[in-house]
Amino acid sequence: MHEMGIANSVLEAVRTEMGLHPGTYPCKVGVRIGEMAAIDQDALRFCFEAIVHETDLEALELGIEVCPRRHRCQLCGCEFVVHDYDSRCPQCASLATTCISGDELELAYLEVEEYGPSAVGAKSTQ
Ligand SMILES: [Zn+2]
């Protein structure tokens, strides 16, 4: 399954990132997916949960951000979101437009937290 490979790469990226920040753990990872990348969000979430299950990353949350397909007009420079495969410029009706986004598949963000309680400044409640 296509989504299984993606979920694996996301986790690999998370682990690489964690190696650079010792003493922290990841709580949420966000991925950005273009609508043309043809990725099933539910399948991706399912695969991701299956992979992290019973691992040290089990609590890691997956955030999915979908980017619409965008084109830029070569004549007037107008940037617009393409609906229903109609890639005509809404401003000057030119058909000479180029795709500028919509097939992304990238790590958008990674939220980490420090392992606590921290010895510095930690106060006992006793
Ligand atoms: Zn235009």
Coordinates of C-alpha atoms and ligand atoms in Angstrom, one line a residue:
M1 CA 0.0 0.0 0.0
H2 CA 1.2 3.4 -1.1
E3 CA 0.2 5.1 2.2
M4 CA 2.2 2.6 4.3
G5 CA 5.4 3.7 2.6
I6 CA 4.5 7.3 3.3
A7 CA 3.7 6.6 6.9
N8 CA 7.1 4.9 7.2
S9 CA 9.0 7.8 5.7
V10 CA 7.2 10.3 8.0
L11 CA 8.3 8.2 11.0
E12 CA 11.8 7.9 9.7
A13 CA 11.9 11.7 9.4
V14 CA 10.6 12.0 12.9
R15 CA 13.3 9.7 14.3
T16 CA 16.0 11.6 12.4
E17 CA 14.8 14.8 13.8
M18 CA 14.6 13.4 17.3
G19 CA 18.3 12.3 17.0
L20 CA 19.1 16.0 16.6
H21 CA 17.2 17.0 19.7
P22 CA 18.1 14.7 22.6
G23 CA 16.1 15.1 25.7
T24 CA 12.8 15.8 23.9
Y25 CA 10.1 13.6 22.6
P26 CA 7.7 14.2 19.7
C27 CA 4.0 14.8 20.5
K28 CA 2.7 15.7 17.1
V29 CA 3.9 15.6 13.5
G30 CA 2.3 17.4 10.7
V31 CA 2.4 16.5 7.0
R32 CA 1.4 18.6 4.1
I33 CA -0.2 16.7 1.2
G34 CA -1.2 18.2 -2.1
E35 CA -4.6 17.2 -3.4
M36 CA -3.0 15.9 -6.6
A37 CA -0.7 13.6 -4.7
A38 CA -3.6 11.1 -4.5
I39 CA -3.1 10.1 -1.0
D40 CA -6.0 8.7 1.0
Q41 CA -5.9 10.6 4.4
D42 CA -7.8 7.9 6.3
A43 CA -5.5 5.2 4.9
L44 CA -2.5 7.2 5.8
R45 CA -3.8 7.8 9.4
F46 CA -4.6 4.1 9.7
C47 CA -1.1 3.0 8.5
F48 CA 0.6 5.5 10.8
E49 CA -1.3 4.3 13.8
A50 CA -0.5 0.7 12.9
I51 CA 3.2 1.5 12.7
V52 CA 3.5 3.5 16.0
H53 CA 1.3 1.0 17.9
E54 CA 3.3 -0.4 20.9
T55 CA 6.4 1.5 20.1
D56 CA 7.9 4.5 21.9
L57 CA 6.1 6.7 19.5
E58 CA 2.7 5.4 20.2
A59 CA 1.5 8.7 21.6
L60 CA 2.6 10.6 18.6
E61 CA -0.3 12.4 16.9
L62 CA -0.5 12.8 13.1
G63 CA -1.7 16.1 11.7
I64 CA -2.6 16.2 8.0
E65 CA -2.8 19.4 6.0
V66 CA -4.2 19.2 2.5
C67 CA -3.0 21.8 0.0
P68 CA -5.2 22.6 -2.9
R69 CA -3.9 22.7 -6.5
R70 CA -2.7 26.2 -7.3
H71 CA -1.8 27.7 -10.7
R72 CA -0.1 30.9 -11.6
C73 CA -1.0 32.8 -14.8
Q74 CA 1.9 33.4 -17.1
L75 CA 0.3 36.5 -18.5
C76 CA -0.9 38.5 -15.5
G77 CA 0.8 36.6 -12.7
C78 CA -2.4 35.9 -10.9
E79 CA -2.3 32.9 -8.5
F80 CA -5.4 30.9 -8.0
V81 CA -6.8 27.6 -6.7
V82 CA -8.0 25.3 -9.5
H83 CA -11.5 23.9 -9.1
D84 CA -12.8 21.0 -11.3
Y85 CA -9.7 20.9 -13.4
D86 CA -10.4 24.3 -14.8
S87 CA -7.0 25.8 -15.0
R88 CA -8.0 29.0 -16.8
C89 CA -6.9 32.3 -15.2
P90 CA -9.9 33.8 -13.3
Q91 CA -8.5 37.3 -14.0
C92 CA -7.7 37.4 -17.7
A93 CA -9.1 34.0 -18.9
S94 CA -5.7 32.9 -20.3
L95 CA -5.1 29.2 -20.6
A96 CA -1.3 29.7 -20.2
T97 CA -1.1 28.9 -16.5
T98 CA 1.4 26.7 -14.7
C99 CA 0.9 24.5 -11.7
I100 CA 2.8 25.9 -8.7
S101 CA 1.5 23.6 -5.9
G102 CA -0.8 20.7 -5.2
D103 CA 1.5 17.7 -5.3
E104 CA 3.4 18.3 -2.1
L105 CA 4.3 15.5 0.3
E106 CA 6.4 17.0 3.0
L107 CA 6.9 17.2 6.7
A108 CA 5.2 20.5 7.8
Y109 CA 6.1 20.6 11.4
L110 CA 7.1 18.5 14.4
E111 CA 6.0 19.5 17.9
V112 CA 8.3 18.3 20.6
E113 CA 8.3 18.4 24.4
E114 CA 11.1 18.2 26.8
Y115 CA 11.3 15.1 29.1
G116 CA 10.2 16.4 32.4
P117 CA 10.1 17.3 35.1
S118 CA 13.1 19.4 34.5
A119 CA 15.6 19.6 37.4
V120 CA 16.1 23.3 36.7
G121 CA 13.5 25.4 38.4
A122 CA 11.3 22.4 39.3
K123 CA 9.5 23.0 42.6
S124 CA 8.3 20.4 45.0
T125 CA 4.7 20.7 46.2
Q126 CA 5.4 19.1 49.5
Ligands
ZN1 ZN -4.2 35.9 -16.0

